[in-house]
Coordinates of C-alpha atoms and ligand atoms in Angstrom, one line a residue:
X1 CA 146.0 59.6 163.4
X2 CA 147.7 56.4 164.7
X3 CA 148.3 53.7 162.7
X4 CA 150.9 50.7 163.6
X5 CA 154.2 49.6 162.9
X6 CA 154.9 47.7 159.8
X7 CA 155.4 44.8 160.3
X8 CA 152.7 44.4 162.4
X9 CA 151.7 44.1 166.4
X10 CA 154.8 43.5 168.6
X11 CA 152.6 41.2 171.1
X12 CA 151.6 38.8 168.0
X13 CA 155.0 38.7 167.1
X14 CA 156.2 37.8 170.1
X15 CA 153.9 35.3 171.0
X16 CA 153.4 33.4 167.5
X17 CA 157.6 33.6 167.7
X18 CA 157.3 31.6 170.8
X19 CA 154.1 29.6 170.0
X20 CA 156.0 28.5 166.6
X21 CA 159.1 27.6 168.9
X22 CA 157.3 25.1 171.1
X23 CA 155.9 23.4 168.4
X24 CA 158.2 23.0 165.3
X25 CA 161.2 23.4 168.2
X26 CA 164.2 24.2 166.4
X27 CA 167.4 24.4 167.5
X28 CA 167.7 28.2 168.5
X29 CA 164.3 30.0 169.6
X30 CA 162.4 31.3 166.9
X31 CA 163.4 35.2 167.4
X32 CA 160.3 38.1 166.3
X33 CA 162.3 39.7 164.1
X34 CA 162.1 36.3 161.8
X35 CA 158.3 37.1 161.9
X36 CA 156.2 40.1 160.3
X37 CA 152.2 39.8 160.3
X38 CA 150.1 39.8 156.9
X39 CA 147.0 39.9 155.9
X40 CA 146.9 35.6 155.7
X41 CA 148.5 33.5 153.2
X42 CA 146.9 34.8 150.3
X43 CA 147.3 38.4 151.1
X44 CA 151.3 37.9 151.8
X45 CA 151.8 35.6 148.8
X46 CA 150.6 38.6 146.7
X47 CA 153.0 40.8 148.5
X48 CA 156.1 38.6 148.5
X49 CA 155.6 38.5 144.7
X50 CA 155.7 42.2 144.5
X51 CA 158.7 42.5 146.7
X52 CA 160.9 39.9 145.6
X53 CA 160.3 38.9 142.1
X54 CA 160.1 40.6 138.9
X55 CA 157.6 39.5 135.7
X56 CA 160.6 39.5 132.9
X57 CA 163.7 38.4 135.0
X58 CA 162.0 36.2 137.5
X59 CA 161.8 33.6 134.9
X60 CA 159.2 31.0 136.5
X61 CA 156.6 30.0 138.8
X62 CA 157.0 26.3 139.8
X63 CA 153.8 24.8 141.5
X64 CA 153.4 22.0 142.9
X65 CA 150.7 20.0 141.5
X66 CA 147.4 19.3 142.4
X67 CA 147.5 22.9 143.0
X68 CA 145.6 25.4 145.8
X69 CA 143.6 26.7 143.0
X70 CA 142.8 30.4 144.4
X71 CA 146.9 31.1 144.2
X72 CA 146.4 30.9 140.6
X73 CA 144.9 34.1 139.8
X74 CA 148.0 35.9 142.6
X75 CA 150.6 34.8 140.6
X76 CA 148.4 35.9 137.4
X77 CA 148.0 39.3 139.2
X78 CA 151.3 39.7 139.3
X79 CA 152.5 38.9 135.8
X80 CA 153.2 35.5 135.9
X81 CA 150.2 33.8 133.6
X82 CA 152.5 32.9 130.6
X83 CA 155.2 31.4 133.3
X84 CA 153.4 29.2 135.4
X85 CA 154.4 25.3 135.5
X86 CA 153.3 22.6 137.5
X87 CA 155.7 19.7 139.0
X88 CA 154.5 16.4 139.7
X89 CA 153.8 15.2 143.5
X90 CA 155.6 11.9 143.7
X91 CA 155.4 9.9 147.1
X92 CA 157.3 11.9 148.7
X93 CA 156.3 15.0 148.3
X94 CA 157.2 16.5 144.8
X95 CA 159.5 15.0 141.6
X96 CA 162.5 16.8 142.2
X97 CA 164.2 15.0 139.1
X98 CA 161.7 17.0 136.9
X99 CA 162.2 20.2 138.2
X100 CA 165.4 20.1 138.3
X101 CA 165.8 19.4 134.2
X102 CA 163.1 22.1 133.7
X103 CA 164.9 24.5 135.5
X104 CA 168.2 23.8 133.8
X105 CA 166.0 24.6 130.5
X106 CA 164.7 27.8 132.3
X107 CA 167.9 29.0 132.7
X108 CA 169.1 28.1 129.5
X109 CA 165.9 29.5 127.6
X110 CA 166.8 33.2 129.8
X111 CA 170.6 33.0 129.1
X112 CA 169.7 32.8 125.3
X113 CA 167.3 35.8 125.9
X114 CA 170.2 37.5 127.2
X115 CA 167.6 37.9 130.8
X116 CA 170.0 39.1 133.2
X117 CA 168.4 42.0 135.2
X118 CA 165.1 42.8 136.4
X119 CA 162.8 45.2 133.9
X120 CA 160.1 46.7 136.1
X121 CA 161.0 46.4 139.8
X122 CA 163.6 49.3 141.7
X123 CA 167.1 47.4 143.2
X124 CA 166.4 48.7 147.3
X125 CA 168.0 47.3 150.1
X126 CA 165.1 45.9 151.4
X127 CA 164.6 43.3 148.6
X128 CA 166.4 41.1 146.1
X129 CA 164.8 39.9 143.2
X130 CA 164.9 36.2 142.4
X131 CA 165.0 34.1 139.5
X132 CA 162.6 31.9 139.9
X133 CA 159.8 31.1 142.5
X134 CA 158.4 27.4 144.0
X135 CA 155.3 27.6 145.5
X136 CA 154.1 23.9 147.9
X137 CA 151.9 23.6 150.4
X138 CA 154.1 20.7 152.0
X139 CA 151.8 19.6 155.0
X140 CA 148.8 18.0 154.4
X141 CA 148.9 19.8 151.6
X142 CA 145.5 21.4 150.0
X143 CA 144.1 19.3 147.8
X144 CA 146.5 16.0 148.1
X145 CA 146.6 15.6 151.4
X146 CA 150.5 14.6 150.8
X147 CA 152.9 15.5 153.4
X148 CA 156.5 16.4 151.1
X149 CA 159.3 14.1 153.0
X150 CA 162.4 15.8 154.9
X151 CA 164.9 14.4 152.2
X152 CA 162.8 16.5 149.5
X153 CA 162.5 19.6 151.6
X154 CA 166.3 19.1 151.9
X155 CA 167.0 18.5 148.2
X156 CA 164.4 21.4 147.6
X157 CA 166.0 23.9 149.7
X158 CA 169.7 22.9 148.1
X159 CA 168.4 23.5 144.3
X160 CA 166.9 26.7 145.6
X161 CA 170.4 28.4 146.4
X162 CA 171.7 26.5 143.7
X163 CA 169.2 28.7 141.4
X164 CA 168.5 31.5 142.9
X165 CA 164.9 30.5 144.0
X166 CA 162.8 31.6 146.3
X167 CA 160.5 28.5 147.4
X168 CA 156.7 29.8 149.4
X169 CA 155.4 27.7 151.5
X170 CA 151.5 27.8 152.6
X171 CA 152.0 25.9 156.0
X172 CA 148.5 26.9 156.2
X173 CA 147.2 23.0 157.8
X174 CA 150.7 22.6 160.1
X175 CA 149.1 22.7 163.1
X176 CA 145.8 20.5 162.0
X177 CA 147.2 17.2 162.9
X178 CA 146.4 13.8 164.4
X179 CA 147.8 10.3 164.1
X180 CA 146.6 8.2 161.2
X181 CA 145.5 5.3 163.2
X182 CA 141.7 4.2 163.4
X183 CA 141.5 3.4 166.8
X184 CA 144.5 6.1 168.2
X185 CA 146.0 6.1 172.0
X186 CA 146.4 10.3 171.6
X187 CA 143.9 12.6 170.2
X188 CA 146.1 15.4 169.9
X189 CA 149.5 16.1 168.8
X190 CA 151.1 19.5 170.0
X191 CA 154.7 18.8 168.2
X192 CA 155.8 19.2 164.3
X193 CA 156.5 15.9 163.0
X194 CA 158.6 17.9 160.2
X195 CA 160.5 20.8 160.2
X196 CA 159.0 23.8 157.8
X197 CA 161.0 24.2 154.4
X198 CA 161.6 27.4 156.2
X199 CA 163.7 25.8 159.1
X200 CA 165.8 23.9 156.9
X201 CA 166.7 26.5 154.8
X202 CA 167.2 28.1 158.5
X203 CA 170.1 25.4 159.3
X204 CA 170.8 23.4 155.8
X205 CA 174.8 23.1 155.5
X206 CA 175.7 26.4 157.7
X207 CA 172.4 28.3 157.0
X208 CA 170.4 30.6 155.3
X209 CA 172.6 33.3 156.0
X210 CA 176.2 31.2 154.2
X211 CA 173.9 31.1 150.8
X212 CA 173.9 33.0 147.8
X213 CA 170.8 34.9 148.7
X214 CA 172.4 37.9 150.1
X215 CA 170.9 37.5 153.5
X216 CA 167.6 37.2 152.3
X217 CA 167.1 33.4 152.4
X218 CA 165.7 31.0 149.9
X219 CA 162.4 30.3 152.1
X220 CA 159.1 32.2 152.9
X221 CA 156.4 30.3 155.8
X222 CA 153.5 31.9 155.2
X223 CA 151.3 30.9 158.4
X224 CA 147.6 31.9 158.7
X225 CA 144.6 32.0 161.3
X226 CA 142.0 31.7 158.9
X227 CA 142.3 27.5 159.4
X228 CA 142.7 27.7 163.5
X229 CA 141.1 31.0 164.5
X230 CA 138.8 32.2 161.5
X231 CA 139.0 33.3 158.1
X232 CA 137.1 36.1 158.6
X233 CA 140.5 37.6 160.9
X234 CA 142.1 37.9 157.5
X235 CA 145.2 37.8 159.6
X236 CA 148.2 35.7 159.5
X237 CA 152.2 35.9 159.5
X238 CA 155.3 35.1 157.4
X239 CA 158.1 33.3 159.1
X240 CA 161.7 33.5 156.7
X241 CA 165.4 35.5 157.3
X242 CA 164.9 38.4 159.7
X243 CA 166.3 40.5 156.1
X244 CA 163.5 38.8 154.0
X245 CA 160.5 39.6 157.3
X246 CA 161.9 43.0 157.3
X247 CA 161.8 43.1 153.6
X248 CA 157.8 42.3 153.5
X249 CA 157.3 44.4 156.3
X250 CA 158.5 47.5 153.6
X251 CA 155.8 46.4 151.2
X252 CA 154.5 49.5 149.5
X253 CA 151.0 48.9 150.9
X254 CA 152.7 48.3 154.3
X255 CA 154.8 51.0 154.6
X256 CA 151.4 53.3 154.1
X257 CA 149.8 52.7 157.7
X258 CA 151.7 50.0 158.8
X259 CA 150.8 46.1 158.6
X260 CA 147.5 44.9 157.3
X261 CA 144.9 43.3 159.8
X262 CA 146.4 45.7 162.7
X263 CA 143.3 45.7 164.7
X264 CA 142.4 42.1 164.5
X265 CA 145.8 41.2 165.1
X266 CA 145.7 42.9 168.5
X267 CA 142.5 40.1 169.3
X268 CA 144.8 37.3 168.2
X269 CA 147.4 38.6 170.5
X270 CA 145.5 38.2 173.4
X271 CA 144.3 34.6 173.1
X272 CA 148.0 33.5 172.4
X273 CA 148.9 34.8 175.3
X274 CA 146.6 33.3 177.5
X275 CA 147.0 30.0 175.7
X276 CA 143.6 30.0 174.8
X277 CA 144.4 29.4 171.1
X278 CA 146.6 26.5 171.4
X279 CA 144.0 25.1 173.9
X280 CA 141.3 25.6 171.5
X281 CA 143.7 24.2 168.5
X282 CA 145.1 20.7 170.4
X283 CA 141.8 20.2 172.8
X284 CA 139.0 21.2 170.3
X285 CA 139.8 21.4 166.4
X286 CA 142.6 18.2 167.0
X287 CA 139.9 16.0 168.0
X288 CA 137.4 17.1 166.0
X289 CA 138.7 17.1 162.9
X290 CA 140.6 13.8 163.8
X291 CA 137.3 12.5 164.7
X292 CA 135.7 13.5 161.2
X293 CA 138.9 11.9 159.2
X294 CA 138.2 8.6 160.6
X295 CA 134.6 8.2 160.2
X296 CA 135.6 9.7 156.3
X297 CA 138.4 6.8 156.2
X298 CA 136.6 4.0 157.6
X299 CA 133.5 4.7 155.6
X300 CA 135.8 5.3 151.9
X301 CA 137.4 1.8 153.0
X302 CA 134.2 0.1 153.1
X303 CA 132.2 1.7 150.2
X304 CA 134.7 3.5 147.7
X305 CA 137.9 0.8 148.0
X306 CA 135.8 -2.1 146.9
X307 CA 134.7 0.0 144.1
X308 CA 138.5 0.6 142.8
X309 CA 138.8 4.4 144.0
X310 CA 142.4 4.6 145.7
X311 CA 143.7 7.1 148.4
X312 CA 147.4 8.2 147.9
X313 CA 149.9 8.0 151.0
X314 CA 147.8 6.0 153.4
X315 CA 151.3 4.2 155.8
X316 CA 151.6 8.1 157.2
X317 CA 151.6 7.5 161.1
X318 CA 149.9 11.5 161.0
X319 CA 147.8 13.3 158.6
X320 CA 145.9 16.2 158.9
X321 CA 144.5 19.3 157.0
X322 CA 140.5 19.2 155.3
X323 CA 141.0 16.8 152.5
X324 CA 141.1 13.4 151.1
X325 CA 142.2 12.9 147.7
X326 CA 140.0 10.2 145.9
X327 CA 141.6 8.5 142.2
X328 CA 138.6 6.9 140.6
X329 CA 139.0 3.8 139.0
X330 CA 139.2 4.2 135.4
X331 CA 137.6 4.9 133.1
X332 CA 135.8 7.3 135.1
X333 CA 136.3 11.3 135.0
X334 CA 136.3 13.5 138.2
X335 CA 134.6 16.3 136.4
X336 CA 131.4 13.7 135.2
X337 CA 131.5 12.1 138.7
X338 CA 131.6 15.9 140.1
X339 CA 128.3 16.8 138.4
X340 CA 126.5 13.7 139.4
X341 CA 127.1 13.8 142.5
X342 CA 125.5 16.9 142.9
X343 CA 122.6 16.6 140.7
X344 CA 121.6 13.2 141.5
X345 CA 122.6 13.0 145.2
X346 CA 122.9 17.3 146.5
X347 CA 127.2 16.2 146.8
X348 CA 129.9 18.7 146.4
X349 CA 132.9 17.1 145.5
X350 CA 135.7 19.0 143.6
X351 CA 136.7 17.4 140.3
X352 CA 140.6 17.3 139.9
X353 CA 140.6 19.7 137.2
X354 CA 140.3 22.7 139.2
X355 CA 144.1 22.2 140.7
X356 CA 145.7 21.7 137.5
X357 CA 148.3 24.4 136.8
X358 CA 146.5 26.7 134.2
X359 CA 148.6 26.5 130.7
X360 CA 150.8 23.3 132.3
X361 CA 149.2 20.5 132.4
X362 CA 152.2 18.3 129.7
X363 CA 153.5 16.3 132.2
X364 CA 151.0 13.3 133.1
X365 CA 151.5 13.6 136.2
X366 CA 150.1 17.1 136.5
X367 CA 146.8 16.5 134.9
X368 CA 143.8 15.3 136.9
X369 CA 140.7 14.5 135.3
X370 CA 140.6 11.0 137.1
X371 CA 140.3 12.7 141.0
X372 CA 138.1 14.2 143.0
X373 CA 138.8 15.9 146.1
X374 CA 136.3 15.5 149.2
X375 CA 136.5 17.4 152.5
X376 CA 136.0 16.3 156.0
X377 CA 136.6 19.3 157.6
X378 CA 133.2 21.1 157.2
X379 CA 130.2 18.8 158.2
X380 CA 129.3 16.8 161.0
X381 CA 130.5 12.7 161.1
X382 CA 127.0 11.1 160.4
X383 CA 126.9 13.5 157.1
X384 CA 130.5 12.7 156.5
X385 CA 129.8 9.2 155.8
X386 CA 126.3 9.7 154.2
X387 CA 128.0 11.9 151.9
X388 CA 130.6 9.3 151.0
X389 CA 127.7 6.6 150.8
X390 CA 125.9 8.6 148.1
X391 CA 129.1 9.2 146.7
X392 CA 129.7 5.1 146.4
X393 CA 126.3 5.2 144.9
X394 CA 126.6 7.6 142.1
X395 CA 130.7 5.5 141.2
X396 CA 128.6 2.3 141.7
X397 CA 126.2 3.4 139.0
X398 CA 128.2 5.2 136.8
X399 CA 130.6 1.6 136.6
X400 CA 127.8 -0.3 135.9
X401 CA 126.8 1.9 132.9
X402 CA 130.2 1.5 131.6
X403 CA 130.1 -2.0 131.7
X404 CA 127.0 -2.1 130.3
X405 CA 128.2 0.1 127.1
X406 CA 127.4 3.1 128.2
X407 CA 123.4 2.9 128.9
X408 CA 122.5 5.4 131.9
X409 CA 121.1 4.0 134.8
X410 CA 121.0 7.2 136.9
X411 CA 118.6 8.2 139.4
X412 CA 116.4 11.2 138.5
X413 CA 117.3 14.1 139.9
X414 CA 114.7 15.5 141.9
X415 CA 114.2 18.2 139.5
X416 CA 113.2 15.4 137.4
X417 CA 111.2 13.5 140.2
X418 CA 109.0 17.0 140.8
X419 CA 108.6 16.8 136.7
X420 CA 107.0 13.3 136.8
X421 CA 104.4 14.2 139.9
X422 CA 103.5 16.9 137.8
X423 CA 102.0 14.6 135.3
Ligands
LIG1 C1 147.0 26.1 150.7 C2 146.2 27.2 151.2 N1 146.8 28.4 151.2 C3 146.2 29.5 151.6 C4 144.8 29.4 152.0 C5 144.1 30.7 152.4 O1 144.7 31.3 153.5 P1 144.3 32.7 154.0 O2 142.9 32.7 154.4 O3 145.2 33.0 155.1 O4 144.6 33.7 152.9 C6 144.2 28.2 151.9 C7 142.7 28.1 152.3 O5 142.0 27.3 151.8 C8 144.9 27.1 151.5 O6 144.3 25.9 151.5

């Protein structure tokens, strides 16, 4: 019987290690053994939590927050559901002043527990067990839309080795971009305007390598198909220190039959390396979504603006990713709006709730029951900017009740419509 090698299909290796070179180009080639295929981000966050941190000793989870809501329950799997906090999003990216002073009290909370060595995971050389994880999605990040700045990734990458963190990255949407401008001179953009987290922890003052981490890096990419190529691949890779791919590679479940997603990753091979993926991504899904954002934008600035909803980092020359993130004007509540929409007008919007940090949400700037979060990526223009019409209509209502003291002047349903003709 003939499985594969563990850390995955040489040729998908190679080729993502020289797609990811092109397009983030960093100063020395990305090299294969930096990369190790996974199962997509989800799968490898689960397994980069069993390798490398432990549920006593690693003493947090930081998140950045609004959240990816569907991580939640991976760090939960893996023992973490008393220890997850959230840290705000600022402009740039995340509020590095407030995770700094909550580590600080982390560490000071573990060194009065006398917390010094891991409790349920075996020392091997393969892995190294942190003290603490940070988990961002820093382009067009899923559900802000915020892109983090490179002074935070900098600062972010520097408190890592200063704490013995290990910071995952989704760079899930890196490759879904397109300038910002309504009426653009490109469609397509086949550079990184950034580098990853992962590539300045690559090079930050002397490297990944110089740092405390004992080769292993204070930076995980994990990259995925599922937004380029299809989620049903369930394929994907992790980009970090050649010591920290190699230690993923020897997860347990790996190390029985080799990487997951062997066979798809073969497929995913092939159209790298006749280019047909990046065509598809830069002539195809570029433009298309790029054409979806705008027709969202332009119609949010004529129907939602006037109505006092705000959009957060709108002077980015490039954006990207699925979503928009909508404040509503107050005193409106995302979850209230959330229902309406979809039993007066057939919308699905996601109320802000759902990417609040489960058990953290102290800070205010980590609760969201004023947002929403609308996609572009999914339906065609025309529907696009229905959608956000009917959305306008159910705001537009719902302010006019306030104003009037609270008397409802929504439309029936059409639950309630059939009702009537029955009469
Ligand atoms: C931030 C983020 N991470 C991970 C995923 C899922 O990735 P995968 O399908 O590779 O597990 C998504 C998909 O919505 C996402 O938005």
């Amino acid at each position: 019987m003939c499985y594969g090698p563990d850390a995955g299909d040489p040729r998908l290796r190679r080729n993502m290690a020289e797609w990811l070179t092109r397009f983030y180009n960093p100063a020395d080639p990305v090299s294969e053994d930096r990369i190790c295929i996974s199962g997509g981000a989800s799968q490898n966050l689960a397994c980069l939590l069993q390798d490398f941190t432990d549920p006593v000793f690693t003493r947090n989870v930081w998140i950045v927050a609004p959240a990816y809501m569907l991580a939640f329950r991976i760090f939960e799997d893996a023992g973490f559901h008393k220890k997850l906090r959230a840290v705000p999003e600022d402009d740039q990216g995340i509020d590095m002043q407030y995770l700094r002073t909550q580590i600080r009290k982390s560490e000071d909370k573990a060194k009065s527990q006398n917390n010094n060595e891991p409790q349920f995971k075996l020392s091997r050389p393969s892995n190294k067990i942190y003290k603490h994880v940070i988990y961002a999605v820093p382009a067009f990040s899923n559900p802000s839309s915020k892109t983090m700045s490179l002074r935070r990734r900098e600062e972010l990458v520097r408190l890592a080795r200063e704490y013995d963190a290990l910071i995952i990255t989704d760079d899930v949407y890196d490759f879904l971009q397109w300038p910002s401008s309504l009426s653009p001179s490109t469609l397509s953009i086949e550079t990184a305007g950034l580098p990853r987290i992962v590539d300045v922890d690559r090079y930050l003052d002397g490297g990944a390598e110089r740092h405390g981490a004992d080769g292993f890096g204070n930076a995980a990419s994990n990259g995925s198909f599922s937004k380029i190529f299809g989620p049903g691949l369930r394929t994907g890779w992790l980009e970090g220190t050649p010591k920290l791919a190699y230690g993923v590679s020897q997860t347990g479940s790996s190390r029985s039959g080799g990487s997951p997603s062997q066979l798809t990753a073969c497929f995913v091979a092939e159209t790298l390396e006749i280019g047909e993926l990046q065509r598809y991504v830069y002539d195809t899904l570029q433009p298309a979504y790029g054409s979806r954002y705008r027709r969202m934008v332009e119609t949010i600035n004529k129907h939602l603006t006037p109505l006092g909803v705000l959009t957060p980092q709108t002077d980015r020359e490039v954006v990207g990713g699925y979503f928009i993130w909508l404040t509503l004007p107050s005193p409106l509540k995302g979850l209230v709006v959330a229902q309406r929409a979809k039993e007066e007008e057939n919308l699905a919007v996601a109320q802000g709730e759902m990417f609040e940090v489960p058990g953290d949400t102290e800070h205010e700037g980590t609760s969201f029951s004023n947002d929403i979060r609308v996609c572009f990526a999914w339906e065609d223009e025309a529907m696009l900017a229905e959608g956000i019409e009917r959305l306008a209509a159910v705001i537009g209502r719902m302010l006019i009740e306030e104003a009037d003291g609270g008397q409802p002047t929504r439309r029936a349903t059409a639950k309630e419509e059939d009702a009537k003709n029955l009469w």
